[in-house]
Short mmCIF file of C-alpha atoms in Angstrom, two decimals:
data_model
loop_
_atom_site.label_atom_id
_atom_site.label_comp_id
_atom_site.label_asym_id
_atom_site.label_seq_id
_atom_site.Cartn_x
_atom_site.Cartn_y
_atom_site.Cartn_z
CA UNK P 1 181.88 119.54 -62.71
CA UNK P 2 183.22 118.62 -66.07
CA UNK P 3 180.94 118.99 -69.34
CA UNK P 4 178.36 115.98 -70.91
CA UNK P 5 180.86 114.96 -73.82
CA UNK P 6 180.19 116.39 -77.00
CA UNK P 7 179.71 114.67 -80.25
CA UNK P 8 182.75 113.67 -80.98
CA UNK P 9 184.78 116.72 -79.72
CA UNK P 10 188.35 117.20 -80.09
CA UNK P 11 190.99 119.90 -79.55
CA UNK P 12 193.65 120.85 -81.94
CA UNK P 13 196.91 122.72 -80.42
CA UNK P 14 198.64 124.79 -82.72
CA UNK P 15 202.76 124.65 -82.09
CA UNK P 16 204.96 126.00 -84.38
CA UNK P 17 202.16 125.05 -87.24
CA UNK P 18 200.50 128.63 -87.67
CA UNK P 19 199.22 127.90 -90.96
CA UNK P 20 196.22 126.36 -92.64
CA UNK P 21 197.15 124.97 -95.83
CA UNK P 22 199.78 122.19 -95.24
CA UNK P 23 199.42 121.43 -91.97
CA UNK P 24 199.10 116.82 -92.02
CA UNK P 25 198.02 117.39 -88.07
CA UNK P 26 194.94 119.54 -88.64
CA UNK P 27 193.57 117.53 -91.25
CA UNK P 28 194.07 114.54 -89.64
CA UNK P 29 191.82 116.66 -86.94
CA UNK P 30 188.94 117.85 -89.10
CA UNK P 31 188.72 113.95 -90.23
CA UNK P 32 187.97 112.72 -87.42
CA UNK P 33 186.10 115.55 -85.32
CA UNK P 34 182.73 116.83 -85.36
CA UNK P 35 183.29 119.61 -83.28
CA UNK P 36 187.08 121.05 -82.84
CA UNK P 37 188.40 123.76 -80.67
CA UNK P 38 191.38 125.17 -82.16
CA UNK P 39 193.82 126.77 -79.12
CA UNK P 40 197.39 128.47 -79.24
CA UNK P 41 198.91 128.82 -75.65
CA UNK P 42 201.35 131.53 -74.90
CA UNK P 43 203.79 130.37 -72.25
CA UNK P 44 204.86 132.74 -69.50
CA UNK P 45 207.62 134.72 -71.74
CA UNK P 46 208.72 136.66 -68.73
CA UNK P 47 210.29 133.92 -67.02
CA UNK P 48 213.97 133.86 -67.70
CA UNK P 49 215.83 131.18 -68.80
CA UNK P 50 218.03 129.84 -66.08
CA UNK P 51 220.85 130.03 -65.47
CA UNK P 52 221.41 132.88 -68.15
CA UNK P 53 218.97 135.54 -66.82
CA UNK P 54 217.64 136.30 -70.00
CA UNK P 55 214.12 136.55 -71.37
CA UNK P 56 212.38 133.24 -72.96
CA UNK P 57 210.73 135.70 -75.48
CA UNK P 58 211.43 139.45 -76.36
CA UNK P 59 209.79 142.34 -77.91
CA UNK P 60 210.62 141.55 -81.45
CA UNK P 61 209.74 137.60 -81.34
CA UNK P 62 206.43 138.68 -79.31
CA UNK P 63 205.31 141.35 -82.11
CA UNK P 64 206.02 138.73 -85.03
CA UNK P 65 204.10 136.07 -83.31
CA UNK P 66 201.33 138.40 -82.97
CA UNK P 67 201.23 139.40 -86.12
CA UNK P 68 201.34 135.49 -87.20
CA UNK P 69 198.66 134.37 -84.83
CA UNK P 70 196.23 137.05 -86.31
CA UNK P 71 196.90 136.66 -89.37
CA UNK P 72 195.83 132.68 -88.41
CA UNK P 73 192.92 133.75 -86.75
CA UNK P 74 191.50 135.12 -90.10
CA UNK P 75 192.44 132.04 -92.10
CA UNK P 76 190.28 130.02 -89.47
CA UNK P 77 187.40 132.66 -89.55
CA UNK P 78 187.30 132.57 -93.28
CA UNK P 79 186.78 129.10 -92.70
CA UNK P 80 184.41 129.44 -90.35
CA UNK P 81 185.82 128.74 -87.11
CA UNK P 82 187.79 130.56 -84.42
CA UNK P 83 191.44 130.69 -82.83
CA UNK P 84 190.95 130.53 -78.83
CA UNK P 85 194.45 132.14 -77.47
CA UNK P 86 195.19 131.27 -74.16
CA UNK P 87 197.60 132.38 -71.17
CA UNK P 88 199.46 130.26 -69.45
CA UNK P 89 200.99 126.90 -69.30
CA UNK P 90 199.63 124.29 -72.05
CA UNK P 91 200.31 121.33 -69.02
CA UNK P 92 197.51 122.70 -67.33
CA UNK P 93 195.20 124.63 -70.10
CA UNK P 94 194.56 121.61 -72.03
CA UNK P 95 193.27 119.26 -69.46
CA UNK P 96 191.26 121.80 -67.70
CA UNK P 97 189.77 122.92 -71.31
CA UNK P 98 189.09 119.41 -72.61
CA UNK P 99 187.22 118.73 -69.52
CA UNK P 100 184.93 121.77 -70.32
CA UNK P 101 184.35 120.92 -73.93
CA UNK P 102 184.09 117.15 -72.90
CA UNK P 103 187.18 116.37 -75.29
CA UNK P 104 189.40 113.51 -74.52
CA UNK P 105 191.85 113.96 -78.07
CA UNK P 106 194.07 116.63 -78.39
CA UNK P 107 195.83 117.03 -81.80
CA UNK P 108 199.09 118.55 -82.68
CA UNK P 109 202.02 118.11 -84.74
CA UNK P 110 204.87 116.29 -83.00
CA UNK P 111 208.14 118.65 -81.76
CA UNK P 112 210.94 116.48 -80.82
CA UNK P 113 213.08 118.88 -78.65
CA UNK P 114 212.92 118.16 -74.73
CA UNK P 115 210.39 120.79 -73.40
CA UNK P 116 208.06 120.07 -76.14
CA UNK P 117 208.12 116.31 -75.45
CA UNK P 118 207.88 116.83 -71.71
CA UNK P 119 204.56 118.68 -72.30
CA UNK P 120 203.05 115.51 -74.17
CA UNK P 121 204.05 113.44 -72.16
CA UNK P 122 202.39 115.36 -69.27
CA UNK P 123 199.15 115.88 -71.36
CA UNK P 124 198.80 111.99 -71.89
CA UNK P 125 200.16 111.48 -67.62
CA UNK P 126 197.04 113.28 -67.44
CA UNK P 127 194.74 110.86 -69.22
CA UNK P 128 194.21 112.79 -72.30
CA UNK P 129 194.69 110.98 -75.84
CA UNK P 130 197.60 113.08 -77.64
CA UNK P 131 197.55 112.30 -81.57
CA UNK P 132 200.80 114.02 -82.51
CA UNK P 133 202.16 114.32 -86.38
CA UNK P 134 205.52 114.70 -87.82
CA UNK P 135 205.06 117.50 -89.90
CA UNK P 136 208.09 119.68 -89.93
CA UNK P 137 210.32 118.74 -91.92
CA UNK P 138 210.78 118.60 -95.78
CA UNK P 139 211.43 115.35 -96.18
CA UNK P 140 209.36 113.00 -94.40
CA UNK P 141 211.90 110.47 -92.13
CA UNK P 142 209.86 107.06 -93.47
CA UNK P 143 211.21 108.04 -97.08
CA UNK P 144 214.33 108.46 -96.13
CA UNK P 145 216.80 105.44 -96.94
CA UNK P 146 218.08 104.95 -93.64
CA UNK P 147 215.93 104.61 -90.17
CA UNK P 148 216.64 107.97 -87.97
CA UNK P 149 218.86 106.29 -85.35
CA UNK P 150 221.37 105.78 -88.22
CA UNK P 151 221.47 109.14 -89.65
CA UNK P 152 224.42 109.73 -90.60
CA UNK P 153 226.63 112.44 -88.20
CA UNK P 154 227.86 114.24 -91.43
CA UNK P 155 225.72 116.14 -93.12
CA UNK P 156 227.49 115.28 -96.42
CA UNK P 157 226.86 111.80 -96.55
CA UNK P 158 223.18 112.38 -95.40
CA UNK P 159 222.83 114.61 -98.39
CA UNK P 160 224.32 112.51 -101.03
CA UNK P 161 222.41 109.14 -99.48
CA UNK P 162 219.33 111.30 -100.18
CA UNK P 163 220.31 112.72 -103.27
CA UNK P 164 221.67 109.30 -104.52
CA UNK P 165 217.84 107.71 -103.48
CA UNK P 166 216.57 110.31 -105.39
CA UNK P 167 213.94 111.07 -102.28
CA UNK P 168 211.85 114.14 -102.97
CA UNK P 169 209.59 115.86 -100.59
CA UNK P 170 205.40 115.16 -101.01
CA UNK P 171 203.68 118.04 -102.42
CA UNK P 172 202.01 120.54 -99.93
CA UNK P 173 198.32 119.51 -99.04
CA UNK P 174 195.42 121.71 -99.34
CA UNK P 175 193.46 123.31 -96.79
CA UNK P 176 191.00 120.94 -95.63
CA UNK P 177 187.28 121.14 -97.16
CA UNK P 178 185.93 122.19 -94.42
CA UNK P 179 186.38 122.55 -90.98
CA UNK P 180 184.05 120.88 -88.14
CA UNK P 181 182.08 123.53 -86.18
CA UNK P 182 183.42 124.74 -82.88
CA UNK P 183 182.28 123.49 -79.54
CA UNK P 184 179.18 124.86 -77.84
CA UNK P 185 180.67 126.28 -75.04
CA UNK P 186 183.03 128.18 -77.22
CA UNK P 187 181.58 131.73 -76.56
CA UNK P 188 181.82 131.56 -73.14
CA UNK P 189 185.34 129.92 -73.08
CA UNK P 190 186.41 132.94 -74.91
CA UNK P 191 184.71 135.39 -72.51
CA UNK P 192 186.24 133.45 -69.12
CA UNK P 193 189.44 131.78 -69.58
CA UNK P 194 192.78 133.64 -68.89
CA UNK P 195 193.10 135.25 -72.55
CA UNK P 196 196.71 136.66 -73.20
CA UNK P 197 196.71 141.07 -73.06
CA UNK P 198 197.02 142.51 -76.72
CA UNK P 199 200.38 143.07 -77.62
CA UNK P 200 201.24 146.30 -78.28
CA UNK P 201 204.92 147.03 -79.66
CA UNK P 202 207.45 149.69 -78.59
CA UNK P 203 206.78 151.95 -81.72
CA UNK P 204 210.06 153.78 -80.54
CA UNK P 205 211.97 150.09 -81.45
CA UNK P 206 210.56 150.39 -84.88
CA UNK P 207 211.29 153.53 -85.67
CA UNK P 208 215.26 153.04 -84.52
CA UNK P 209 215.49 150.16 -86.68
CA UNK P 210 213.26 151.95 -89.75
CA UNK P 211 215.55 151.53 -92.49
CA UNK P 212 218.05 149.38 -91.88
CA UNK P 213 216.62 146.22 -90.83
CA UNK P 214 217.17 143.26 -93.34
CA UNK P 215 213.95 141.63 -92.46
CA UNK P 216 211.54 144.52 -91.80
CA UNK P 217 208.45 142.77 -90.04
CA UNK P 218 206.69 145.69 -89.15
CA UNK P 219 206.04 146.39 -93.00
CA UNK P 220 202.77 144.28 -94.39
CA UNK P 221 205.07 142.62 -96.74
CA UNK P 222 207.57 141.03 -94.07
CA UNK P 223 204.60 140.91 -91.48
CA UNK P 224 203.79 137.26 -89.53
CA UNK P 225 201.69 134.91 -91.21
CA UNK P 226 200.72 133.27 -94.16
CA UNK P 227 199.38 135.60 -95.93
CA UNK P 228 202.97 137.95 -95.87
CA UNK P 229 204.75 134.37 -96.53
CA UNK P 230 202.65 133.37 -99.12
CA UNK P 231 203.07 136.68 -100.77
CA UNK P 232 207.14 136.30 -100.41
CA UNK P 233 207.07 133.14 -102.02
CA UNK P 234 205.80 134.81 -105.10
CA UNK P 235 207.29 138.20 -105.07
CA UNK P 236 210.68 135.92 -104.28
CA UNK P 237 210.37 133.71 -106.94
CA UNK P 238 209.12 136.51 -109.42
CA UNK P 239 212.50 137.90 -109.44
CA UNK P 240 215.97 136.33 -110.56
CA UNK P 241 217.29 136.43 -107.06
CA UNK P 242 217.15 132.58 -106.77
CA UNK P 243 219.95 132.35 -109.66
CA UNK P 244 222.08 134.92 -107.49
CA UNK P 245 221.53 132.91 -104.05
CA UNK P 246 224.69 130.76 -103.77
CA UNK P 247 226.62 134.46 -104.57
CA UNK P 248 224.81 136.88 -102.18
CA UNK P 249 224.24 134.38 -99.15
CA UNK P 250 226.50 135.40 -96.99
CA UNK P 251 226.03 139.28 -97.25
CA UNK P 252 225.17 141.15 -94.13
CA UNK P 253 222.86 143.56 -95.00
CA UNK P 254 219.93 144.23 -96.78
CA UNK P 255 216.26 142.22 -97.79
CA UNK P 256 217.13 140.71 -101.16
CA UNK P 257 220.49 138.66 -100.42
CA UNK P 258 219.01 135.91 -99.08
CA UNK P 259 215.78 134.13 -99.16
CA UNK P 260 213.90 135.70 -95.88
CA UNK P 261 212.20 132.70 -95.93
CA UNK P 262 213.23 131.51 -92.25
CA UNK P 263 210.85 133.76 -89.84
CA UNK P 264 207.71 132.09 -91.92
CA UNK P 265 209.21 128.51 -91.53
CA UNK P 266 210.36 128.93 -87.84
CA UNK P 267 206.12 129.89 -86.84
CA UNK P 268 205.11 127.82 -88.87
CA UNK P 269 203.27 130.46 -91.29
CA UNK P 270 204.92 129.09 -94.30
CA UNK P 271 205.93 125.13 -94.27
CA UNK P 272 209.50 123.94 -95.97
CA UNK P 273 207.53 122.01 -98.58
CA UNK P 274 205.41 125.20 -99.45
CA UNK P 275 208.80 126.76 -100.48
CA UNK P 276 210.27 123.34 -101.85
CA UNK P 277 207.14 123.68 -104.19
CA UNK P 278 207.70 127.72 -105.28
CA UNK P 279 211.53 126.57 -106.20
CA UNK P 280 210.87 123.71 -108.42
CA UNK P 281 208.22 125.87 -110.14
CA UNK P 282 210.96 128.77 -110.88
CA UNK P 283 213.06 125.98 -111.80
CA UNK P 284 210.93 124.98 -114.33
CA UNK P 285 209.88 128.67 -115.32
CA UNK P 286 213.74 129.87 -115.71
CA UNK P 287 215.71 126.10 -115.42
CA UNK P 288 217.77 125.89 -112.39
CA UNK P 289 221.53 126.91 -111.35
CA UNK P 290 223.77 126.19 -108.66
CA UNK P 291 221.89 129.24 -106.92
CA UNK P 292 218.92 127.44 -106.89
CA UNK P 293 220.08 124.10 -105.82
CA UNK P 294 221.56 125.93 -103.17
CA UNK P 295 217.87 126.69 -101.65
CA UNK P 296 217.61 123.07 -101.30
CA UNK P 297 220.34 122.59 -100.25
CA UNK P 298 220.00 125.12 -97.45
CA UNK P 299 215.98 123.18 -96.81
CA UNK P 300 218.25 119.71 -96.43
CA UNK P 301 220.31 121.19 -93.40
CA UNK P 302 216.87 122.63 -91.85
CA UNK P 303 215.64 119.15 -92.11
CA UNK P 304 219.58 117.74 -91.12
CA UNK P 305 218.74 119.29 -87.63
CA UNK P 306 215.26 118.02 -87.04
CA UNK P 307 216.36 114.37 -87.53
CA UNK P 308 219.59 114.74 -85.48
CA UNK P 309 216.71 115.77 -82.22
CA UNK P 310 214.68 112.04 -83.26
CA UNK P 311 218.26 110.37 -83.43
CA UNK P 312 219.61 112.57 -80.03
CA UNK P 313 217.15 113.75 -78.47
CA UNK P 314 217.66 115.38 -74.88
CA UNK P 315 221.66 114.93 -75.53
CA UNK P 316 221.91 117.94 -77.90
CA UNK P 317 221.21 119.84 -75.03
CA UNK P 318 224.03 118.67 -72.32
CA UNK P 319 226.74 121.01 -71.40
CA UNK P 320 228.97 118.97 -73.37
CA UNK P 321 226.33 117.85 -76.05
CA UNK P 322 227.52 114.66 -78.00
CA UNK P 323 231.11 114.90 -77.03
CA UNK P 324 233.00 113.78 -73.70
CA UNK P 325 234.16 117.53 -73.93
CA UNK P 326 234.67 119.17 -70.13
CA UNK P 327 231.56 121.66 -69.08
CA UNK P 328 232.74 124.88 -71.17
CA UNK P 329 233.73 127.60 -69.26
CA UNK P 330 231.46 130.80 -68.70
CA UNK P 331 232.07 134.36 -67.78
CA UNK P 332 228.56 136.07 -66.98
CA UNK P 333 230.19 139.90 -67.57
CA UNK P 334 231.92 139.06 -70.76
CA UNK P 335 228.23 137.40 -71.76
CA UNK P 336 226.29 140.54 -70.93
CA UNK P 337 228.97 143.15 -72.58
CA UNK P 338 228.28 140.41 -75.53
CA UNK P 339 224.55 140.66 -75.41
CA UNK P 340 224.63 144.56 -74.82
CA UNK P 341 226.79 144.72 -77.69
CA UNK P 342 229.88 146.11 -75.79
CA UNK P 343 232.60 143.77 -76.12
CA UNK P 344 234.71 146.44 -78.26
CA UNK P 345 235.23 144.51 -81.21
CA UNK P 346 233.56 146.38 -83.74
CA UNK P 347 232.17 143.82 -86.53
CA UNK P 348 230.71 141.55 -83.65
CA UNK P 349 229.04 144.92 -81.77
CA UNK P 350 227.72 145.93 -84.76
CA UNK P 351 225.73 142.77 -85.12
CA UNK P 352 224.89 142.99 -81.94
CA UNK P 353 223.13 145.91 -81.94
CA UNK P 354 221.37 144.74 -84.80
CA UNK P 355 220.11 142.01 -83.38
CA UNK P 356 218.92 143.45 -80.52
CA UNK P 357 217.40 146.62 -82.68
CA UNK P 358 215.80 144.44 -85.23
CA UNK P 359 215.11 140.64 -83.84
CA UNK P 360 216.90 139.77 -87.03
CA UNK P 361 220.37 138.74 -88.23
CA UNK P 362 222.56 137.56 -91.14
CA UNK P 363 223.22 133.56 -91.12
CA UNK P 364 227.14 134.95 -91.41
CA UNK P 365 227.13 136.93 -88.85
CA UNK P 366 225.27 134.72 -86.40
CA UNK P 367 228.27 132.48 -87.22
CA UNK P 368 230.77 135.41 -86.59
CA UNK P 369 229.54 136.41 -83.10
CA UNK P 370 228.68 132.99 -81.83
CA UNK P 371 232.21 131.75 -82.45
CA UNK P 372 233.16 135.01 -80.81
CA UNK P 373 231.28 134.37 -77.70
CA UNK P 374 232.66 130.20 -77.40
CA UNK P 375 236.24 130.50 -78.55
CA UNK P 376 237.38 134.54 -77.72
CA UNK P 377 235.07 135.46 -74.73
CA UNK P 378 235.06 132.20 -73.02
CA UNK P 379 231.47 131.44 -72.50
CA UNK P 380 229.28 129.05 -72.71
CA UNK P 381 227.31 128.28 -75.68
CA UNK P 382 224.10 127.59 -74.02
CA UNK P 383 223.84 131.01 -72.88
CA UNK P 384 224.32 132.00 -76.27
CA UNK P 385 221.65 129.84 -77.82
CA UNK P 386 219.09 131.66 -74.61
CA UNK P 387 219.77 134.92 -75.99
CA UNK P 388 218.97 133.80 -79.54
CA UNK P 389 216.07 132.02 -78.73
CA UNK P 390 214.94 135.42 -77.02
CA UNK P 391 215.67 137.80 -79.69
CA UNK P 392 215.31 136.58 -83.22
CA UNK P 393 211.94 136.22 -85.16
CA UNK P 394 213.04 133.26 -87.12
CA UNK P 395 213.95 131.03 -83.56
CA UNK P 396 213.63 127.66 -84.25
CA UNK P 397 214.60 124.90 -81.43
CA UNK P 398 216.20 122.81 -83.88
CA UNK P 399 218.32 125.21 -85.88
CA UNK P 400 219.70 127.38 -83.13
CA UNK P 401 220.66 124.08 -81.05
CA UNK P 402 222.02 122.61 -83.94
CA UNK P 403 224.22 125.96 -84.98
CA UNK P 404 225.19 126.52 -82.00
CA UNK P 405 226.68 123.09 -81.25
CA UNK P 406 227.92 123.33 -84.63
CA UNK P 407 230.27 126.68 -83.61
CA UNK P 408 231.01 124.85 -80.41
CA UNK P 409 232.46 121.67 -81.48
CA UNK P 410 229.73 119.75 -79.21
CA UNK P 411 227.56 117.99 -81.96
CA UNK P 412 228.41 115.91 -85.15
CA UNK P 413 230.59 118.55 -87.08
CA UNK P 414 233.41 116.34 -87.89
CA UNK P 415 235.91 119.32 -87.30
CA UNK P 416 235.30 119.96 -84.26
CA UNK P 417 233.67 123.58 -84.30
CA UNK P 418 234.51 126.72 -86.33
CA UNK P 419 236.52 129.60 -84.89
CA UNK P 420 236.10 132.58 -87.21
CA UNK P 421 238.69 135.55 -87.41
CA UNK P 422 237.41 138.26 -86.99
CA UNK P 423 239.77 140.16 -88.94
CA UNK P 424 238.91 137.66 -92.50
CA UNK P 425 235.44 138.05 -91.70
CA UNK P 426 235.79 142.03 -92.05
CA UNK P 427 238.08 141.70 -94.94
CA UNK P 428 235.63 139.20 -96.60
CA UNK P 429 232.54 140.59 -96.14
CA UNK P 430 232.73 144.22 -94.72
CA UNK P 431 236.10 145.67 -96.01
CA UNK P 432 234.52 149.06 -96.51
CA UNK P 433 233.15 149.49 -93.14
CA UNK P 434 229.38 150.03 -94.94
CA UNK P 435 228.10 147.19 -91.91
CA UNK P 436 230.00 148.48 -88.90
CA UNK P 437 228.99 152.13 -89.76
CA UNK P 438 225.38 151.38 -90.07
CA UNK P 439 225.43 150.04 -86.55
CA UNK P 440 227.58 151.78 -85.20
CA UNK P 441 226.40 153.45 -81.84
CA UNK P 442 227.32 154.14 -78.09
CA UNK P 443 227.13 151.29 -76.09
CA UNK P 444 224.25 153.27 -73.73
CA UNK P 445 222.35 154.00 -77.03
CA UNK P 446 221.23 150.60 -78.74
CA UNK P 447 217.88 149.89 -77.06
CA UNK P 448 216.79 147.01 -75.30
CA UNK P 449 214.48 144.98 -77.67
#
């Protein structure tokens, strides 16, 4: 028996939006709600993405998504509502929860990738009203001076047509005033529907990676959520590391050579206009440098990859993406000794073992061992892009797809992929060995995150 609608009672799905302040969608919400339930669903992370036999979600993503979601669930209480997390596939939550709360709306912010439209479009199949909003990116698409189908498939010209248009981002939006009170039937919603176990982390992982990580979540200052992000932003932007950026980017190793800021921007904890807004006001604290142009520059080709999924779509994701490329080829043992970090090239084990000890990895080096994978190993990029969306903390749908077609040769890149040497890449970056020796390790040894 479904529930006498409420006054006016809508649901608001958080996505990759785990944030309050900023967040277009959930204002949109609280304007036109009188009651909201706010819901997160975690999907089945056990199930392994076929065919690559690897997990949709491991240890390390898990414990930072955790960390994020609580960190949301005191925003919201501090506001005077309540984060209902739910197990199980969103398809079926959501209809079977509106009908309890008597909602018909669901709000959320619109994720253009082929899974996440495939769930929307089941929601509405299923008579519900989805109210999606593009939120994402730092530019918003209606600004831009082209329509998205003709983005341009160099990221060059995109960036000088913006740049020439002068287009700049809107400033970040507030938290909303207020937000409506929660259903009725929240208490016992909370107490009866399929509520995901507490996640409880493999203190043994932290401890092997205590000290050498380059993005140490399990310290409160690198921790999931806002609150960390917000306080990275500042303690970021208090220092002179933006006027280094352009000269330390590509190091390997360490918290300070790079921003940090893409585990906050992948959940959602920390939106790119939030961090647009922190660089212009260091720019205009301390004037800016080619470092700090570089941040935006670095924000454009986050937003470069959104826009290719609304001019692309479900073709980024073909075996031979946006080319008439043959299926690539695929070797299943060479991929595992490549995920267990055992392929017996040292630079690209070391990274390896990294990534599997800490969930976290240099943008080089992702580079380095993806083009290892594609153009030495043989194998197919997709399984690559599964084993990164199952390890690192700062996966993001659009990124990794777009990287990894990048590497491959299969998307826009007018070059037709990047095959790293090895041998440059240690003289460039590691000649001393400092890398390789800090992860270096029998095979048996690095633990499975």
């Amino acid at each position: 028996m479904s529930a006498a609608p409420g006054p006016n009672t809508h649901i608001y799905w958080f996505r990759n939006d785990l944030r309050v302040e900023d967040n277009p969608a959930l204002i949109e919400a609280c304007r036109q709600a009188q009651h909201l339930l706010l819901v997160y669903c975690h999907g089945n992370t056990a199930t392994p993405a076929e065919p690559w036999h690897v997990p949709r979600c491991a240890s390390h993503r898990q414990q930072f998504l955790a960390a994020s979601l609580a960190d949301l669930t005191q925003q919201l209480q501090s506001c005077g509502s309540q984060l209902l997390e739910l197990q199980g596939d969103p398809v079926q939550l959501l209809p079977a929860l509106a009908e309890a709360v008597g909602a018909t709306t669901v709000h959320c912010e619109e994720v253009a990738a082929p899974e996440e439209q495939q769930q929307v479009a089941a929601l509405r199949a299923s008579g519900l009203h989805v109210s999606t909003v593009w939120q994402s990116t730092l530019l918003d698409p209606a600004s831009l001076p082209f329509a998205p189908h003709d983005l341009p498939d160099v990221f060059t010209t995109f960036r000088q047509l913006v740049e020439r248009a002068q287009v700049l981002p809107p400033a970040p939006l507030p938290r909303p005033a207020q937000l409506p009170a929660l259903p009725p039937q929240f208490a016992r919603l909370a107490e009866t529907w399929p509520v995901p176990p507490a996640f409880r982390a493999d203190p043994a992982v932290q401890l092997h990676a205590l000290g050498r990580s380059s993005f140490p979540y399990y310290l409160p200052a690198f921790s999931g959520g806002a609150s960390a992000a917000a306080g990275h932003l500042q303690r970021y932007f208090g220092t002179q590391l933006a006027h280094a950026y352009k000269l330390t980017r590509n190091g390997l190793s360490g918290t300070d050579y790079s921003t940090k800021f893409s585990p906050w921007l992948a959940c959602g904890a920390m939106s790119a206009r939030q961090a647009h807004a922190a660089l212009k006001d260091f720019e205009a604290a301390h004037g800016a440098s080619d470092s700090s142009y570089w941040i935006w520059f670095e924000l454009l080709w986050r937003d470069y990859f959104r826009l290719l999924h609304l001019k692309y779509g479900v073709r980024l994701y073909r075996a031979q993406g946006l080319t008439s490329l043959p299926r690539p080829p695929h070797d299943a043992r060479r991929f595992e000794a490549w995920c267990q970090a055992g392929t017996g090239e040292p630079l690209v084990d070391a990274a390896m073992a990294e990534l599997r000890a800490t969930g976290y990895l240099s943008n080089r080096l992702r580079q380095v061992v993806a083009s290892y994978l594609i153009h030495d190993l043989h194998c197919d990029w997709r399984a690559g892009a599964a084993w990164f969306e199952a390890q690192l903390i700062d996966y993001d749908v659009y990124s990794n797809q777009g990287n990894w077609l990048y590497i491959a040769g299969r998307g826009t890149d007018p070059r037709n992929g990047r095959r790293f040497n090895i041998q440059k890449q240690v003289h460039d970056h590691d000649r001393d060995g400092a890398y390789r020796q800090l992860w270096k390790q029998p095979h048996e040894q690095v633990r499975q995150a």
